[in-house]
Amino acid sequence: MAHLICRCGNDMWNGKSPNDIEFWVYSDKTMDSLSFEDSIPFLSLCNKDDYNVWRCPECGRLYVFDEKGCVKSKYVYKPEE
Ligand SMILES: [Zn+2]
């Protein structure tokens, strides 16, 4: 569980599960490496996330982290409109 203060000032928290803050992004290469014949696909994905993304519900900014538990985001995207 962590907090992240968005540049707009909104305090985001991922402590509630499920939540609308945190997203997991998988590359096509990672998805191809998984067997979809697995009876529990979610377990196959648990340690395969390539990027962890937080989305601010107030301004829509995306904070992209490339390592689990990484404190500093690698990229920050702000919607143009
Ligand atoms: Zn924000």
Coordinates of N, CA and C and ligand atoms in Angstrom, one line a residue:
M1 N 0.8 -1.2 0.0 CA 0.0 0.0 0.0 C 0.9 1.2 0.0
A2 N 0.5 2.2 -0.8 CA 1.3 3.4 -0.9 C 0.4 4.6 -1.2
H3 N 0.9 5.8 -1.0 CA 0.2 7.0 -1.4 C 1.1 7.7 -2.4
L4 N 0.4 8.4 -3.3 CA 1.2 9.2 -4.3 C 0.4 10.5 -4.4
I5 N 1.1 11.6 -4.2 CA 0.5 12.9 -4.4 C 0.6 13.3 -5.9
C6 N -0.5 13.4 -6.5 CA -0.4 13.8 -8.0 C 0.0 15.3 -8.1
R7 N 0.5 15.6 -9.2 CA 0.9 17.0 -9.4 C -0.2 18.0 -9.3
C8 N -1.5 17.5 -9.4 CA -2.6 18.4 -9.3 C -3.0 18.5 -7.8
G9 N -2.3 17.8 -6.9 CA -2.6 17.9 -5.5 C -3.4 16.7 -4.9
N10 N -4.0 15.9 -5.8 CA -4.8 14.8 -5.4 C -4.0 13.7 -4.7
D11 N -4.4 13.2 -3.5 CA -3.7 12.2 -2.8 C -4.3 10.8 -3.3
M12 N -3.5 10.0 -4.0 CA -3.9 8.7 -4.4 C -3.4 7.7 -3.5
W13 N -4.2 6.6 -3.3 CA -3.9 5.6 -2.4 C -4.3 4.2 -3.0
N14 N -3.4 3.3 -3.0 CA -3.8 2.0 -3.6 C -4.1 0.9 -2.5
G15 N -4.4 1.3 -1.3 CA -4.6 0.4 -0.2 C -5.9 -0.3 -0.3
K16 N -6.9 0.2 -1.0 CA -8.2 -0.5 -1.2 C -8.1 -1.4 -2.4
S17 N -8.6 -2.6 -2.2 CA -8.6 -3.6 -3.3 C -9.9 -4.2 -3.5
P18 N -10.5 -4.1 -4.8 CA -9.9 -3.4 -5.9 C -10.0 -1.9 -5.8
N19 N -9.2 -1.2 -6.7 CA -9.3 0.2 -6.7 C -9.3 0.7 -8.1
D20 N -9.6 2.0 -8.3 CA -9.6 2.6 -9.7 C -8.3 3.4 -9.9
I21 N -7.3 3.2 -9.1 CA -6.1 4.0 -9.2 C -5.0 3.3 -9.9
E22 N -4.8 2.0 -9.6 CA -3.7 1.2 -10.1 C -4.0 0.3 -11.2
F23 N -3.2 0.3 -12.2 CA -3.4 -0.6 -13.4 C -2.1 -1.3 -13.7
W24 N -2.2 -2.5 -14.3 CA -1.1 -3.3 -14.6 C -1.0 -3.4 -16.2
V25 N 0.2 -3.2 -16.7 CA 0.4 -3.2 -18.2 C 1.3 -4.3 -18.5
Y26 N 0.9 -5.1 -19.5 CA 1.7 -6.2 -20.0 C 2.0 -6.1 -21.4
S27 N 3.3 -6.3 -21.8 CA 3.7 -6.2 -23.2 C 3.1 -7.4 -24.0
D28 N 3.0 -7.3 -25.3 CA 2.5 -8.4 -26.1 C 3.5 -9.6 -26.0
K29 N 4.8 -9.3 -25.8 CA 5.7 -10.4 -25.7 C 5.5 -11.2 -24.4
T30 N 5.2 -10.5 -23.3 CA 4.9 -11.1 -22.1 C 3.6 -12.0 -22.2
M31 N 2.6 -11.4 -22.8 CA 1.3 -12.1 -23.0 C 1.5 -13.4 -23.8
D32 N 2.4 -13.3 -24.9 CA 2.6 -14.5 -25.7 C 3.4 -15.5 -24.9
S33 N 4.2 -15.1 -23.9 CA 5.0 -16.1 -23.2 C 4.1 -16.9 -22.2
L34 N 2.9 -16.5 -22.0 CA 2.0 -17.2 -21.0 C 1.2 -18.2 -21.7
S35 N 0.9 -19.2 -21.0 CA 0.0 -20.3 -21.6 C -1.4 -20.0 -21.2
F36 N -2.3 -19.8 -22.1 CA -3.7 -19.5 -21.8 C -4.5 -20.8 -21.5
E37 N -3.8 -21.9 -21.6 CA -4.4 -23.1 -21.2 C -4.3 -23.3 -19.6
D38 N -3.7 -22.4 -19.0 CA -3.6 -22.4 -17.5 C -5.0 -22.2 -17.0
S39 N -5.3 -23.0 -16.0 CA -6.7 -23.0 -15.5 C -6.9 -21.7 -14.6
I40 N -5.8 -21.1 -14.1 CA -6.0 -19.9 -13.3 C -5.0 -18.9 -13.9
P41 N -5.5 -18.2 -15.0 CA -4.6 -17.2 -15.7 C -4.1 -16.1 -14.8
F42 N -4.9 -15.7 -13.8 CA -4.5 -14.6 -13.0 C -3.2 -14.9 -12.3
L43 N -3.0 -16.1 -11.8 CA -1.8 -16.5 -11.1 C -0.5 -16.4 -12.1
S44 N -0.8 -16.7 -13.3 CA 0.3 -16.6 -14.3 C 0.8 -15.1 -14.5
L45 N -0.2 -14.2 -14.3 CA 0.1 -12.8 -14.5 C 0.7 -12.1 -13.3
C46 N 0.6 -12.7 -12.1 CA 1.0 -12.0 -10.9 C 2.4 -11.4 -10.9
N47 N 3.3 -12.2 -11.4 CA 4.7 -11.7 -11.4 C 5.2 -11.3 -12.7
K48 N 4.3 -11.1 -13.7 CA 4.7 -10.8 -15.1 C 4.5 -9.3 -15.5
D49 N 4.0 -8.5 -14.6 CA 3.7 -7.2 -15.0 C 4.9 -6.4 -15.4
D50 N 4.8 -5.8 -16.5 CA 5.9 -5.0 -17.1 C 5.9 -3.6 -16.6
Y51 N 4.7 -3.0 -16.4 CA 4.6 -1.7 -15.9 C 3.4 -1.6 -14.9
N52 N 3.6 -0.8 -13.9 CA 2.6 -0.5 -13.0 C 2.2 1.0 -13.2
V53 N 0.9 1.2 -13.5 CA 0.5 2.6 -13.8 C -0.6 3.1 -12.8
W54 N -0.4 4.3 -12.4 CA -1.4 4.9 -11.5 C -2.0 6.0 -12.3
R55 N -3.4 6.1 -12.2 CA -4.1 7.1 -12.9 C -4.9 8.0 -11.9
C56 N -4.6 9.3 -12.0 CA -5.3 10.2 -11.1 C -6.7 10.4 -11.6
P57 N -7.7 10.1 -10.7 CA -9.1 10.3 -11.1 C -9.5 11.7 -11.2
E58 N -8.7 12.6 -10.7 CA -9.1 14.1 -10.8 C -8.6 14.7 -12.1
C59 N -7.4 14.5 -12.5 CA -6.9 15.2 -13.7 C -6.5 14.2 -14.8
G60 N -6.5 12.9 -14.6 CA -6.2 11.9 -15.6 C -4.8 11.7 -15.9
R61 N -3.9 12.3 -15.1 CA -2.4 12.0 -15.3 C -2.2 10.5 -15.1
L62 N -1.2 10.0 -15.8 CA -0.7 8.7 -15.7 C 0.7 8.7 -15.2
Y63 N 0.9 7.9 -14.1 CA 2.3 7.8 -13.6 C 2.7 6.3 -13.9
V64 N 3.8 6.2 -14.6 CA 4.2 4.8 -15.0 C 5.5 4.4 -14.2
F65 N 5.4 3.3 -13.6 CA 6.5 2.7 -12.8 C 7.0 1.5 -13.5
D66 N 8.3 1.3 -13.6 CA 8.7 0.1 -14.3 C 9.3 -1.0 -13.4
E67 N 9.3 -0.8 -12.1 CA 9.7 -1.8 -11.2 C 8.7 -1.8 -10.0
K68 N 8.5 -3.0 -9.5 CA 7.6 -3.2 -8.4 C 8.2 -2.5 -7.2
G69 N 7.4 -1.7 -6.5 CA 7.9 -1.0 -5.3 C 8.8 0.2 -5.6
C70 N 8.9 0.5 -6.8 CA 9.7 1.7 -7.2 C 8.9 3.0 -6.7
V71 N 9.7 3.8 -6.0 CA 9.1 5.0 -5.4 C 8.9 6.1 -6.5
K72 N 9.8 6.2 -7.4 CA 9.8 7.3 -8.4 C 9.3 6.8 -9.7
S73 N 8.3 7.5 -10.3 CA 7.7 7.1 -11.6 C 8.8 7.3 -12.7
K74 N 8.7 6.5 -13.7 CA 9.6 6.6 -14.8 C 9.1 7.6 -15.8
Y75 N 7.8 7.7 -16.0 CA 7.2 8.6 -16.9 C 5.9 9.2 -16.3
V76 N 5.6 10.4 -16.6 CA 4.3 11.0 -16.2 C 3.7 11.6 -17.5
Y77 N 2.4 11.2 -17.7 CA 1.7 11.7 -18.9 C 0.5 12.5 -18.4
K78 N 0.2 13.6 -19.1 CA -0.9 14.5 -18.8 C -1.8 14.6 -20.0
P79 N -3.1 14.3 -19.9 CA -3.9 14.4 -21.1 C -3.9 15.9 -21.7
E80 N -3.9 16.0 -23.0 CA -3.9 17.3 -23.6 C -5.2 18.0 -23.5
E81 N -6.3 17.2 -23.4 CA -7.7 17.8 -23.3 C -8.5 17.1 -22.3
Ligands
ZN1 ZN -4.1 14.6 -10.6

